[in-house]
Amino acid sequence: MIIDVHTHAPRFRDRVPPELVAATANTKWSPHGIRPTVYTWAEYDAAMTPVDRAICFNIAQAPPPARQITESYLGPAAQVNDETAAFVRAHPDKYIGFLSVHPDDPAAIEEIERGTGDLGLRGIKLGLNYQNVDPLSENAFRIYAYAEAHRLPMLFHQGTSPVQFADLDYAHPRHMDRIATALPELRVIMAHIGHPYYLDTICVVRKHPHVYTDISGAVLRPWGFYQAMCAAMEWGVLDKLLFASDFPASTPAETLRLLHAVNDAAPGPKALRIPKEAIEAIVHRDSLPLLGLD
Ligand SMILES: [Zn+2]
C-alpha cells in the first residue's frame, strides 16, 4: 500500500490568467524542468497510478478585497472545495479530499462545516505564505483549534517557495512548535520536510507525537534531501516521514525514484547511508491512521 498524502487538484486554464501560468511554470519550482500548473483531472488520475490512496486539495485565496499573492493553485474557498469534493466523491476508494479556507475570512468556520459536512472532506490544507497569513495570528489559531476539536488533520506548506511575495517566515517550520504545544491533539503534516529548513522541521516533529512531515518536493534536490534524511536518521525521526509527491511539482513515480536514489548523493564510501528498510518503510507507511483518517 502506497499513500500520497500531498497532491494538488487541478486549476483550470479558463480560470488561470495566461501570465500567471507563464510566471509559475518555470524551473524555479523544480531543477528537473518545467512543471505544469494547469492540467485536467484525467491527467491527475493518471499520475496517481503508482499509489493506492492520495490526499487531494487546493488552497483558498483571501476573500476580496485583500491583495492576492499570485499563485495559480489558489482559488475562492467554496470553488476549490466543491471541485475537490466532486472528484473525490467519484473515486471514494482511492482519493481523500481536504478542504481549504482562508483564516482571515469571517466565514471560514462555516466553510469548514460545509466542507466536512455536505462535501465529505476530511482535513484542512493551508499554505499560509501564499495566503499571506501569520501562522501565529488569532485568526489562524481559530482554524487550528476547530481542527483539533473536530479531529481534522491539517497539512501546512512549509519551507521555501519561489513565489516572490510569499513570505518565507509565514511558512517557517519553527512556528509549528508553538501551534503543536498549544494544541497537542492536532494531527499535523508539515510539508516538504520544511526544505531547506529541515533541521527546524526535525526539531518540531521529534517532540510532538502527532506532528509528521512529508518528503514531497525535498526529493527534487538530491544533496539537500540526502542531508535531510541523514539528519532525520541521526535524530531518530525517520518514522515521522510520510510519502508524498506534491503533484504537480513532482509525481509519485518521480518521487519514488528519487527516494530510492537518496544514497547516490552520499559523498564517499564512509558517508552515512539510509538503510533500505527505512526507505521502504517510508514508501509503504500507513499514514492514514496516524492522521486519524482510518
Ligand atoms: Zn503542495
Short mmCIF file of C-alpha atoms and ligand atoms in Angstrom, two decimals:
data_model
loop_
_atom_site.label_atom_id
_atom_site.label_comp_id
_atom_site.label_asym_id
_atom_site.label_seq_id
_atom_site.Cartn_x
_atom_site.Cartn_y
_atom_site.Cartn_z
CA MET A 1 0.00 0.00 0.00
CA ILE A 2 1.40 3.39 -1.02
CA ILE A 3 -0.28 6.57 0.19
CA ASP A 4 0.47 10.00 -1.26
CA VAL A 5 -0.52 12.47 1.45
CA HIS A 6 0.04 15.66 -0.56
CA THR A 7 -1.35 16.32 -4.06
CA HIS A 8 -2.91 19.35 -5.68
CA ALA A 9 -6.21 19.28 -7.52
CA PRO A 10 -6.22 20.92 -10.96
CA ARG A 11 -6.72 24.59 -11.61
CA PHE A 12 -8.26 25.07 -14.99
CA ARG A 13 -6.91 27.18 -17.79
CA ASP A 14 -10.06 29.25 -18.10
CA ARG A 15 -9.57 30.45 -14.53
CA VAL A 16 -5.82 30.99 -14.53
CA PRO A 17 -4.67 34.10 -16.40
CA PRO A 18 -2.07 33.25 -19.09
CA GLU A 19 0.57 35.49 -17.50
CA LEU A 20 0.13 33.60 -14.23
CA VAL A 21 0.58 30.23 -15.98
CA ALA A 22 3.76 31.60 -17.57
CA ALA A 23 5.01 33.02 -14.26
CA THR A 24 4.58 29.82 -12.30
CA ALA A 25 5.52 27.27 -14.97
CA ASN A 26 9.20 27.93 -14.55
CA THR A 27 12.22 25.94 -13.48
CA LYS A 28 12.35 27.61 -10.05
CA TRP A 29 9.74 25.09 -8.90
CA SER A 30 11.95 22.18 -9.81
CA PRO A 31 15.50 21.82 -11.07
CA HIS A 32 14.21 18.92 -13.17
CA GLY A 33 12.32 21.05 -15.65
CA ILE A 34 9.11 22.94 -16.18
CA ARG A 35 6.12 21.72 -14.18
CA PRO A 36 2.56 22.11 -15.43
CA THR A 37 0.36 24.34 -13.32
CA VAL A 38 -2.76 23.72 -15.38
CA TYR A 39 -3.92 20.15 -16.02
CA THR A 40 -7.02 18.00 -16.05
CA TRP A 41 -8.47 15.53 -13.57
CA ALA A 42 -7.67 12.78 -16.09
CA GLU A 43 -4.00 13.81 -16.05
CA TYR A 44 -4.09 13.96 -12.26
CA ASP A 45 -5.64 10.49 -12.06
CA ALA A 46 -3.08 9.05 -14.50
CA ALA A 47 -0.21 10.49 -12.43
CA MET A 48 -1.61 8.72 -9.34
CA THR A 49 -1.31 5.25 -10.95
CA PRO A 50 1.62 4.16 -8.71
CA VAL A 51 -0.24 4.92 -5.46
CA ASP A 52 -3.17 3.22 -3.74
CA ARG A 53 -4.55 6.27 -1.94
CA ALA A 54 -3.97 10.01 -2.25
CA ILE A 55 -4.97 13.10 -0.31
CA CYS A 56 -6.08 15.87 -2.66
CA PHE A 57 -6.76 19.60 -2.14
CA ASN A 58 -6.19 23.14 -3.24
CA ILE A 59 -5.60 26.37 -1.35
CA ALA A 60 -8.20 29.04 -0.63
CA GLN A 61 -7.38 32.59 -1.59
CA ALA A 62 -8.09 35.64 0.55
CA PRO A 63 -11.63 36.96 0.28
CA PRO A 64 -11.76 40.26 -1.64
CA PRO A 65 -10.58 43.00 -1.40
CA ALA A 66 -7.33 41.59 0.07
CA ARG A 67 -4.28 41.60 -2.18
CA GLN A 68 -3.61 38.12 -3.62
CA ILE A 69 -0.18 36.56 -3.53
CA THR A 70 -0.04 35.35 -7.14
CA GLU A 71 -0.04 31.59 -7.22
CA SER A 72 -2.06 29.54 -9.62
CA TYR A 73 -3.16 26.87 -7.12
CA LEU A 74 -5.28 29.36 -5.23
CA GLY A 75 -8.96 29.94 -5.81
CA PRO A 76 -12.07 31.03 -3.90
CA ALA A 77 -12.58 28.61 -0.98
CA ALA A 78 -16.04 27.39 -2.00
CA GLN A 79 -14.92 26.78 -5.58
CA VAL A 80 -11.77 24.79 -4.76
CA ASN A 81 -13.57 22.79 -2.09
CA ASP A 82 -16.51 21.98 -4.38
CA GLU A 83 -14.13 20.81 -7.12
CA THR A 84 -12.07 18.63 -4.79
CA ALA A 85 -15.22 17.12 -3.27
CA ALA A 86 -16.81 16.33 -6.64
CA PHE A 87 -13.73 14.45 -7.86
CA VAL A 88 -13.11 12.59 -4.62
CA ARG A 89 -16.75 11.54 -4.40
CA ALA A 90 -16.41 9.87 -7.80
CA HIS A 91 -13.38 7.85 -6.58
CA PRO A 92 -14.09 7.17 -2.91
CA ASP A 93 -11.86 4.10 -2.64
CA LYS A 94 -8.75 5.94 -3.78
CA TYR A 95 -8.96 9.64 -3.01
CA ILE A 96 -9.42 11.59 0.21
CA GLY A 97 -10.22 15.28 -0.10
CA PHE A 98 -9.05 18.04 2.22
CA LEU A 99 -10.71 21.44 2.23
CA SER A 100 -9.04 24.81 2.38
CA VAL A 101 -10.15 28.09 3.91
CA HIS A 102 -8.59 31.49 4.32
CA PRO A 103 -8.10 32.14 8.06
CA ASP A 104 -8.96 35.84 7.68
CA ASP A 105 -12.27 35.01 6.01
CA PRO A 106 -15.04 35.72 8.56
CA ALA A 107 -16.93 32.75 7.05
CA ALA A 108 -14.02 30.32 7.38
CA ILE A 109 -15.58 28.18 10.12
CA GLU A 110 -18.87 27.89 8.21
CA GLU A 111 -16.92 26.79 5.14
CA ILE A 112 -15.12 24.12 7.21
CA GLU A 113 -18.51 22.93 8.47
CA ARG A 114 -19.85 22.82 4.91
CA GLY A 115 -16.69 21.08 3.65
CA THR A 116 -16.66 18.39 6.30
CA GLY A 117 -20.44 18.02 6.30
CA ASP A 118 -22.11 18.11 2.91
CA LEU A 119 -18.90 17.80 0.89
CA GLY A 120 -17.34 14.93 2.86
CA LEU A 121 -13.85 16.47 3.01
CA ARG A 122 -11.71 15.13 5.83
CA GLY A 123 -8.89 17.54 6.65
CA ILE A 124 -7.62 21.07 6.10
CA LYS A 125 -4.82 22.34 3.85
CA LEU A 126 -3.29 25.76 4.44
CA GLY A 127 -0.48 27.49 2.56
CA LEU A 128 -0.09 30.48 4.85
CA ASN A 129 2.80 32.02 2.91
CA TYR A 130 0.62 32.02 -0.22
CA GLN A 131 -2.40 33.16 1.77
CA ASN A 132 -0.41 35.99 3.40
CA VAL A 133 -1.39 34.94 6.94
CA ASP A 134 0.78 34.96 10.07
CA PRO A 135 0.76 31.32 11.32
CA LEU A 136 0.63 32.54 14.94
CA SER A 137 -2.23 35.01 14.40
CA GLU A 138 -5.50 34.79 16.28
CA ASN A 139 -7.44 34.04 13.09
CA ALA A 140 -5.10 31.18 12.21
CA PHE A 141 -5.38 29.70 15.73
CA ARG A 142 -9.16 29.78 15.41
CA ILE A 143 -8.82 27.32 12.50
CA TYR A 144 -6.31 25.09 14.31
CA ALA A 145 -8.45 24.92 17.45
CA TYR A 146 -11.51 23.94 15.43
CA ALA A 147 -9.50 21.27 13.62
CA GLU A 148 -8.20 19.80 16.88
CA ALA A 149 -11.66 19.77 18.46
CA HIS A 150 -13.21 18.09 15.39
CA ARG A 151 -10.30 15.70 14.73
CA LEU A 152 -9.45 17.16 11.33
CA PRO A 153 -5.82 16.62 10.31
CA MET A 154 -4.06 19.67 8.90
CA LEU A 155 -1.43 19.92 6.19
CA PHE A 156 0.70 23.07 6.03
CA HIS A 157 3.02 24.19 3.28
CA GLN A 158 6.38 24.57 5.00
CA GLY A 159 9.71 25.95 3.89
CA THR A 160 10.72 27.85 0.83
CA SER A 161 8.80 28.98 -2.24
CA PRO A 162 9.89 30.66 -5.46
CA VAL A 163 6.86 32.98 -5.36
CA GLN A 164 8.25 36.48 -4.80
CA PHE A 165 5.64 37.84 -2.40
CA ALA A 166 5.06 34.64 -0.43
CA ASP A 167 6.59 35.44 2.98
CA LEU A 168 9.25 32.89 3.91
CA ASP A 169 8.65 33.43 7.61
CA TYR A 170 4.95 32.56 7.34
CA ALA A 171 5.96 29.04 6.23
CA HIS A 172 8.96 28.62 8.50
CA PRO A 173 8.75 25.26 10.33
CA ARG A 174 9.81 26.66 13.72
CA HIS A 175 6.35 28.21 14.19
CA MET A 176 4.76 24.76 14.22
CA ASP A 177 6.21 24.14 17.69
CA ARG A 178 4.04 26.91 19.17
CA ILE A 179 0.96 25.52 17.40
CA ALA A 180 1.56 21.90 18.45
CA THR A 181 2.36 22.92 22.04
CA ALA A 182 -0.94 24.81 22.31
CA LEU A 183 -2.92 22.04 20.55
CA PRO A 184 -1.22 18.72 21.32
CA GLU A 185 -4.01 16.55 19.88
CA LEU A 186 -3.94 18.25 16.47
CA ARG A 187 -2.71 15.93 13.71
CA VAL A 188 -0.28 17.85 11.51
CA ILE A 189 1.66 17.22 8.32
CA MET A 190 4.50 19.69 7.79
CA ALA A 191 5.10 19.59 4.05
CA HIS A 192 8.44 19.12 2.27
CA ILE A 193 10.48 18.37 5.46
CA GLY A 194 10.28 22.19 5.56
CA HIS A 195 13.04 22.35 2.93
CA PRO A 196 15.59 23.81 3.19
CA TYR A 197 14.91 24.28 6.93
CA TYR A 198 14.82 20.54 7.54
CA LEU A 199 16.63 20.70 10.90
CA ASP A 200 13.94 23.05 12.23
CA THR A 201 11.30 20.62 10.99
CA ILE A 202 13.04 17.66 12.63
CA CYS A 203 13.25 19.59 15.93
CA VAL A 204 9.47 20.02 15.84
CA VAL A 205 8.41 16.53 14.76
CA ARG A 206 10.69 14.82 17.30
CA LYS A 207 8.96 16.46 20.28
CA HIS A 208 5.33 16.33 19.16
CA PRO A 209 3.84 12.83 18.83
CA HIS A 210 1.13 13.87 16.34
CA VAL A 211 3.25 16.09 14.09
CA TYR A 212 4.61 14.46 10.91
CA THR A 213 6.44 15.71 7.86
CA ASP A 214 6.15 14.74 4.20
CA ILE A 215 9.07 14.21 1.83
CA SER A 216 7.46 15.87 -1.21
CA GLY A 217 9.49 18.48 -3.02
CA ALA A 218 12.51 17.83 -0.82
CA VAL A 219 13.42 14.86 -3.05
CA LEU A 220 13.90 17.19 -6.02
CA ARG A 221 17.23 18.45 -4.66
CA PRO A 222 19.21 15.26 -4.05
CA TRP A 223 22.03 16.75 -1.96
CA GLY A 224 19.63 18.59 0.32
CA PHE A 225 17.35 15.55 0.53
CA TYR A 226 20.26 13.26 1.42
CA GLN A 227 21.29 15.63 4.23
CA ALA A 228 17.68 15.88 5.46
CA MET A 229 17.38 12.08 5.53
CA CYS A 230 20.70 11.69 7.37
CA ALA A 231 19.58 14.29 9.91
CA ALA A 232 16.21 12.53 10.31
CA MET A 233 18.07 9.28 10.93
CA GLU A 234 20.51 10.85 13.41
CA TRP A 235 17.65 12.47 15.34
CA GLY A 236 15.59 9.28 15.27
CA VAL A 237 12.58 10.59 13.34
CA LEU A 238 12.63 8.55 10.11
CA ASP A 239 9.35 7.05 11.35
CA LYS A 240 7.70 10.52 11.19
CA LEU A 241 8.35 10.88 7.44
CA LEU A 242 5.33 10.37 5.18
CA PHE A 243 5.39 9.59 1.47
CA ALA A 244 4.06 12.40 -0.76
CA SER A 245 4.63 13.86 -4.21
CA ASP A 246 3.19 17.42 -4.13
CA PHE A 247 1.79 16.71 -7.61
CA PRO A 248 2.19 18.53 -9.98
CA ALA A 249 5.52 19.80 -8.57
CA SER A 250 6.58 16.16 -8.85
CA THR A 251 4.77 12.88 -9.45
CA PRO A 252 4.55 9.76 -7.30
CA ALA A 253 6.70 7.92 -9.88
CA GLU A 254 9.45 10.55 -9.82
CA THR A 255 9.32 10.83 -6.02
CA LEU A 256 9.63 7.04 -5.65
CA ARG A 257 12.65 7.05 -7.98
CA LEU A 258 14.39 9.92 -6.18
CA LEU A 259 13.65 8.47 -2.72
CA HIS A 260 15.18 5.14 -3.72
CA ALA A 261 18.21 7.03 -5.09
CA VAL A 262 18.82 9.03 -1.87
CA ASN A 263 22.16 7.36 -1.15
CA ASP A 264 23.51 8.30 -4.59
CA ALA A 265 24.28 11.71 -3.07
CA ALA A 266 26.47 10.20 -0.32
CA PRO A 267 29.81 11.99 -0.69
CA GLY A 268 32.08 8.98 -0.16
CA PRO A 269 32.32 5.37 0.98
CA LYS A 270 32.42 6.35 4.68
CA ALA A 271 29.40 8.67 4.44
CA LEU A 272 26.13 7.71 6.11
CA ARG A 273 23.72 5.54 4.16
CA ILE A 274 19.96 5.42 4.69
CA PRO A 275 19.08 1.74 5.21
CA LYS A 276 16.96 0.13 2.52
CA GLU A 277 14.40 -0.93 5.13
CA ALA A 278 13.97 2.68 6.29
CA ILE A 279 13.33 3.79 2.70
CA GLU A 280 10.78 1.00 2.15
CA ALA A 281 9.10 1.91 5.44
CA ILE A 282 8.54 5.46 4.15
CA VAL A 283 7.20 4.21 0.81
CA HIS A 284 4.72 1.85 2.47
CA ARG A 285 3.88 3.84 5.61
CA ASP A 286 0.21 3.57 6.51
CA SER A 287 -0.21 7.30 7.05
CA LEU A 288 -3.99 7.39 7.31
CA PRO A 289 -4.36 6.02 10.87
CA LEU A 290 -1.54 8.32 12.00
CA LEU A 291 -3.67 11.23 10.84
CA GLY A 292 -6.86 9.84 12.35
CA LEU A 293 -8.21 9.03 8.87
CA ASP A 294 -8.71 5.27 9.17
ZN ZN B 1 1.89 21.45 -2.20
#
